[in-house]
Coordinates of C-alpha atoms and ligand atoms in Angstrom, one line a residue:
L1 CA -0.8 -8.1 23.7
Q2 CA -0.5 -7.9 27.4
R3 CA 2.6 -5.5 26.8
L4 CA 0.5 -3.4 24.3
R5 CA -2.2 -3.2 26.8
A6 CA -0.1 -2.0 29.5
R7 CA 1.4 0.6 27.3
L8 CA -1.9 1.8 26.1
A9 CA -3.9 1.8 29.4
G10 CA -3.7 4.3 31.9
Q11 CA -2.0 7.7 32.2
N12 CA 0.8 7.2 29.7
N13 CA -1.4 7.3 26.7
A14 CA -3.3 10.5 25.7
L15 CA -5.7 8.5 23.4
S16 CA -6.6 6.3 26.2
R17 CA -6.8 9.1 28.9
G18 CA -8.9 11.2 26.4
L19 CA -11.4 8.4 25.9
L20 CA -11.6 7.6 29.7
S21 CA -12.3 11.3 30.6
L22 CA -15.3 11.0 28.4
L23 CA -16.6 8.0 30.3
S24 CA -16.0 9.4 33.7
A25 CA -17.2 12.8 32.9
D26 CA -20.1 14.1 35.3
K27 CA -22.1 15.6 32.3
L28 CA -21.5 15.7 28.6
D29 CA -21.7 19.5 28.1
E30 CA -19.7 21.5 25.2
D31 CA -16.9 21.8 27.4
T32 CA -16.6 18.1 27.8
W33 CA -16.8 17.4 24.1
D34 CA -14.2 20.1 23.4
D35 CA -11.8 18.6 25.9
F36 CA -12.3 15.3 24.3
E37 CA -11.8 16.4 21.0
A38 CA -8.5 18.5 22.0
T39 CA -7.2 15.4 23.6
L40 CA -7.8 13.1 20.8
I41 CA -6.0 15.3 18.4
S42 CA -3.0 15.5 20.6
S43 CA -2.9 11.6 20.6
D44 CA -1.8 11.6 17.0
L45 CA -5.4 10.4 15.9
G46 CA -5.4 13.1 13.3
V47 CA -8.0 16.1 12.9
G48 CA -9.9 14.3 10.2
P49 CA -10.4 10.9 12.2
T50 CA -10.9 12.8 15.5
T51 CA -13.7 15.4 14.0
E52 CA -15.5 12.2 12.6
L53 CA -15.3 10.3 15.7
V54 CA -16.6 13.2 17.9
D55 CA -19.4 14.0 15.6
T56 CA -20.4 10.4 15.3
L57 CA -20.4 9.9 19.0
R58 CA -22.2 13.2 19.7
T59 CA -24.9 12.0 17.5
R60 CA -25.2 8.6 18.9
F61 CA -25.2 9.7 22.6
K62 CA -28.0 12.0 21.8
V63 CA -30.0 9.8 19.7
E64 CA -29.6 6.6 22.0
G65 CA -30.0 8.6 25.2
V66 CA -26.8 7.6 26.7
D67 CA -27.1 7.5 30.5
S68 CA -24.6 5.2 31.8
P69 CA -20.8 4.9 31.5
E70 CA -21.3 1.3 30.4
K71 CA -23.4 2.3 27.4
A72 CA -21.1 5.0 26.4
R73 CA -18.3 2.5 26.6
E74 CA -20.3 0.3 24.4
I75 CA -20.7 2.9 21.6
L76 CA -17.1 4.2 22.0
R77 CA -15.9 0.6 21.5
E78 CA -18.1 0.2 18.3
E79 CA -16.9 3.4 17.0
L80 CA -13.3 2.9 17.5
L81 CA -13.5 -0.6 15.8
K82 CA -14.9 1.1 13.0
L83 CA -12.2 3.6 12.7
V84 CA -9.2 0.8 12.7
D85 CA -11.5 -1.1 10.5
P86 CA -11.5 -4.8 11.6
T87 CA -12.1 -6.1 8.1
L88 CA -8.7 -5.4 6.9
D89 CA -6.7 -8.5 6.1
R90 CA -3.6 -8.5 8.5
S91 CA -2.3 -11.8 7.5
L92 CA 1.4 -11.9 6.5
N93 CA 2.3 -13.5 3.1
I94 CA 5.6 -14.5 4.1
R95 CA 5.3 -18.4 3.6
S96 CA 6.0 -19.8 0.3
E97 CA 3.1 -21.7 -1.5
G98 CA 5.0 -23.3 -4.3
D99 CA 8.6 -24.1 -4.8
D100 CA 9.6 -20.5 -4.9
P101 CA 10.5 -18.8 -1.5
A102 CA 8.2 -15.9 -0.2
V103 CA 10.1 -12.8 -0.5
C104 CA 9.4 -10.0 2.0
L105 CA 11.0 -6.6 1.2
V106 CA 11.2 -4.6 4.5
V107 CA 11.4 -0.6 3.7
G108 CA 11.2 2.5 5.6
V109 CA 13.5 5.3 6.6
N110 CA 16.6 4.7 8.3
G111 CA 16.2 4.6 12.2
T112 CA 12.8 3.6 12.1
G113 CA 13.6 0.0 13.2
K114 CA 13.6 -1.9 9.9
T115 CA 16.7 -4.1 10.6
T116 CA 15.4 -5.0 14.0
T117 CA 12.0 -5.7 12.8
V118 CA 13.6 -8.3 10.0
G119 CA 15.4 -9.9 13.0
K120 CA 12.2 -10.2 15.0
L121 CA 10.3 -11.4 12.1
A122 CA 12.9 -13.9 11.1
R123 CA 12.5 -15.2 14.9
V124 CA 8.8 -15.4 14.4
L125 CA 9.1 -17.5 11.4
V126 CA 11.8 -19.9 12.7
A127 CA 9.8 -20.4 15.9
E128 CA 7.2 -21.5 13.2
D129 CA 10.1 -24.1 11.8
A130 CA 10.1 -22.1 8.7
K131 CA 13.7 -22.0 6.7
V132 CA 14.5 -18.4 6.3
L133 CA 17.3 -16.4 4.7
L134 CA 18.1 -12.7 5.1
G135 CA 19.4 -10.3 2.4
A136 CA 21.2 -7.3 3.5
A137 CA 20.3 -4.9 0.6
D138 CA 21.4 -1.8 2.6
T139 CA 24.8 -1.6 1.2
F140 CA 25.3 2.3 1.9
R141 CA 25.9 2.0 5.4
A142 CA 28.7 -0.3 6.4
A143 CA 27.2 -1.1 10.0
A144 CA 23.9 -2.2 8.4
A145 CA 24.7 -5.2 7.0
E146 CA 26.7 -6.1 10.0
Q147 CA 23.9 -5.3 12.3
L148 CA 21.4 -7.5 10.1
Q149 CA 24.0 -10.5 10.3
T150 CA 24.3 -10.1 13.9
W151 CA 20.5 -10.5 14.0
G152 CA 20.6 -13.3 11.9
E153 CA 23.2 -15.2 14.2
R154 CA 21.0 -14.2 17.0
V155 CA 18.0 -16.0 15.8
G156 CA 20.0 -18.9 13.9
V157 CA 19.5 -17.7 10.0
D158 CA 22.1 -16.9 7.5
T159 CA 22.5 -13.3 5.9
V160 CA 23.5 -12.8 2.4
R161 CA 25.6 -9.6 2.0
G162 CA 27.5 -7.9 -0.4
A163 CA 30.4 -5.6 -0.5
E164 CA 29.9 -1.9 1.2
G165 CA 28.6 0.4 -1.6
S166 CA 27.6 -2.6 -4.0
D167 CA 24.4 -2.5 -6.1
P168 CA 21.7 -3.2 -3.7
A169 CA 19.5 -4.7 -6.4
S170 CA 22.4 -7.1 -6.9
V171 CA 22.6 -8.1 -3.1
A172 CA 18.9 -8.7 -3.1
F173 CA 19.0 -10.9 -6.2
N174 CA 21.9 -12.9 -4.8
A175 CA 19.9 -13.3 -1.6
V176 CA 16.8 -14.6 -3.4
D177 CA 18.9 -16.9 -5.6
A178 CA 20.4 -18.5 -2.6
G179 CA 17.0 -18.7 -1.2
V180 CA 15.8 -20.6 -4.1
E181 CA 18.9 -22.6 -4.3
Q182 CA 18.5 -23.7 -0.6
G183 CA 14.9 -24.3 -0.7
V184 CA 14.1 -21.7 2.1
D185 CA 10.3 -20.8 2.9
C186 CA 11.2 -17.1 3.0
V187 CA 13.8 -14.5 2.2
I188 CA 13.5 -11.1 4.1
V189 CA 15.4 -8.3 2.4
D190 CA 16.2 -5.2 4.4
T191 CA 16.6 -2.2 2.3
A192 CA 18.2 1.3 2.5
G193 CA 16.2 4.0 3.6
R194 CA 17.7 7.0 2.4
L195 CA 15.3 9.6 1.6
H196 CA 17.8 11.6 -0.6
T197 CA 15.2 12.3 -3.6
K198 CA 12.1 10.6 -4.3
T199 CA 13.0 9.8 -7.8
G200 CA 16.3 8.0 -6.4
L201 CA 14.6 6.1 -3.9
M202 CA 11.8 5.0 -6.5
D203 CA 14.7 4.0 -8.9
E204 CA 16.3 2.0 -6.2
L205 CA 13.4 0.4 -4.5
G206 CA 11.8 -0.3 -8.0
K207 CA 14.9 -1.9 -9.2
V208 CA 15.3 -4.2 -6.0
K209 CA 11.7 -5.2 -6.6
R210 CA 12.0 -5.7 -10.2
V211 CA 15.4 -7.8 -10.1
I212 CA 14.1 -10.2 -7.3
E213 CA 10.9 -10.8 -9.2
K214 CA 13.1 -12.4 -11.8
K215 CA 13.9 -15.1 -9.1
A216 CA 10.9 -15.3 -7.2
P217 CA 7.6 -13.2 -6.3
V218 CA 7.8 -10.4 -3.7
T219 CA 4.8 -11.6 -1.5
E220 CA 4.9 -8.8 1.1
V221 CA 6.3 -5.3 1.1
L222 CA 6.3 -3.9 4.8
L223 CA 6.8 -0.5 5.6
V224 CA 8.4 0.2 8.9
I225 CA 7.3 3.3 10.5
D226 CA 8.5 4.8 13.9
A227 CA 5.3 5.4 16.1
T228 CA 7.1 8.4 18.1
T229 CA 7.9 10.5 15.1
G230 CA 4.0 11.5 14.4
Q231 CA 3.5 13.6 11.3
N232 CA 7.0 13.3 10.1
G233 CA 6.7 9.6 10.1
L234 CA 3.2 10.0 8.1
I235 CA 5.0 12.3 5.7
Q236 CA 8.0 9.7 5.0
A237 CA 5.4 6.9 4.8
R238 CA 3.6 8.6 2.0
I239 CA 6.7 8.9 0.1
F240 CA 7.3 5.3 0.3
R241 CA 3.8 4.5 -0.3
E242 CA 4.2 6.3 -3.6
V243 CA 7.1 4.5 -4.9
V244 CA 6.6 0.9 -3.9
D245 CA 3.3 -1.0 -3.5
V246 CA 3.1 -1.5 0.3
T247 CA 1.2 -4.4 1.5
G248 CA 1.3 -3.9 5.3
I249 CA 2.5 -1.5 7.8
V250 CA 5.0 -2.4 10.8
L251 CA 4.5 0.4 13.4
T252 CA 7.6 0.3 15.8
K253 CA 8.6 2.0 19.2
L254 CA 4.9 1.6 20.4
D255 CA 6.5 0.9 23.6
G256 CA 8.0 4.4 23.6
S257 CA 6.5 7.9 23.7
A258 CA 3.9 6.8 21.1
K259 CA 0.5 8.1 21.3
G260 CA -1.3 5.2 20.1
G261 CA -3.8 7.5 17.8
I262 CA -1.1 7.4 15.1
I263 CA -2.1 3.5 14.4
V264 CA -5.4 4.9 13.1
Q265 CA -4.0 8.0 11.3
V266 CA -1.2 6.1 9.5
Q267 CA -3.3 3.4 8.4
R268 CA -6.3 5.5 7.2
E269 CA -3.8 8.2 5.2
L270 CA -2.1 5.0 3.7
G271 CA -4.8 2.7 2.8
V272 CA -2.6 -0.1 4.1
P273 CA -3.4 -2.2 7.2
V274 CA -1.1 -2.2 10.0
K275 CA 0.1 -5.8 10.4
L276 CA 2.7 -5.8 13.0
V277 CA 3.5 -3.6 16.1
G278 CA 6.9 -3.3 17.6
L279 CA 7.0 -3.1 21.4
G280 CA 10.9 -3.0 22.3
E281 CA 14.3 -3.7 21.2
G282 CA 14.2 -7.5 21.9
A283 CA 14.0 -10.4 19.7
D284 CA 10.4 -11.2 20.9
D285 CA 9.1 -7.8 20.9
L286 CA 7.1 -7.9 17.8
A287 CA 3.4 -8.7 17.8
P288 CA 0.5 -9.2 15.2
F289 CA -1.8 -6.0 15.4
D290 CA -5.0 -7.0 17.0
V291 CA -7.6 -4.6 16.4
E292 CA -10.1 -5.7 19.0
G293 CA -7.2 -6.1 21.8
F294 CA -6.1 -2.6 20.8
V295 CA -9.3 -1.0 21.4
D296 CA -10.0 -2.8 24.5
A297 CA -6.8 -1.7 25.9
L298 CA -7.5 1.9 24.9
L299 CA -10.7 1.5 27.1
E300 CA -9.4 -0.2 29.8
Ligands
GDP1 P1 16.8 0.9 10.8 O1 17.9 1.9 10.6 O2 15.6 1.4 10.3 O3 17.3 -0.4 10.3 O4 16.7 0.9 12.3 P2 17.1 -0.2 13.4 O5 16.6 -1.3 13.1 O6 18.6 -0.1 13.4 O7 16.6 0.4 14.8 C1 16.8 1.7 15.0 C2 16.8 1.9 16.8 O8 15.6 1.7 17.2 C3 17.8 0.5 17.4 O9 18.3 1.1 18.8 C4 16.6 -0.4 17.8 O10 16.7 -1.1 19.0 C5 15.2 0.5 18.1 N1 13.9 -0.2 18.0 C6 13.5 -0.6 16.9 N2 12.3 -1.3 17.0 C7 12.0 -1.0 18.3 C8 10.8 -1.0 19.0 O11 9.8 -1.4 18.6 N3 10.8 -0.4 20.2 C9 11.9 0.3 20.7 N4 11.8 0.9 22.1 N5 13.2 0.2 19.9 C10 13.2 0.0 18.9

């Protein structure tokens, strides 16, 4: 959270900068509001949420007679919280409750940070004393399974792999099967993220999920989105959302040139909570998404 704060606060972040400019304005005239609106849109917050936020703020500032930066900050904080929706359930369902392991499917376009996220997530679970197994169901890229296994070794968990080009569903099945045999708490399955055709993707992910569920329930489907890709990431995310029941979003690379507002947009567009954020390439650079911390960091 400290690091997320450091990233979001200050000059680097367009959303934060826009919000603070409103708070430090001498007078709130039309120009100030216009500038504010333009900055929010450029921060990847999206036109819809921006317009809504600006309209609400303008009305509240007027009705409640805002006369100090403190009061303005209070209203801004309240409205931002509403925008990110603190009521959504952001807990991860990746710990088994009965005999079967919990299965977490990690999906998303290649390059977004799927494999890295699987590694980081395994690390979190291992630190909580959970037994974890990884499944390398991205069988199309030779390097993918290799990379996953390297992550596994790094965090001390085994990886089930298949031959290159083998059926992703059969590798996923084998991984979950081994997980059941070994009595692990969680099997995390890394999948291929080729956006060749929507039907191809649908068939593939659908099959992976169906086949796994012959063995154990898929308790979490995490969609990994690269926060630096803005609208493109959003378009890709919509496609995944349509082909598989996504239960949570992982927004990676928030340490990079991401503009912060994408968190709000992604979540609203997909109707799925952002559960985790990626803040770097290291094993410990994954954090639960904390709404209040996020909003406070923006207003710091
Ligand atoms: P995949 O193709 O979706 O499995 O993506 P990878 O896990 O291979 O990640 C692609 C690149 O993004 C790698 O160089 C990762 O180190 C990097 N990456 C992943 N997550 C993050 C993150 O949160 N922050 C930064 N800065 N880089 C990340």
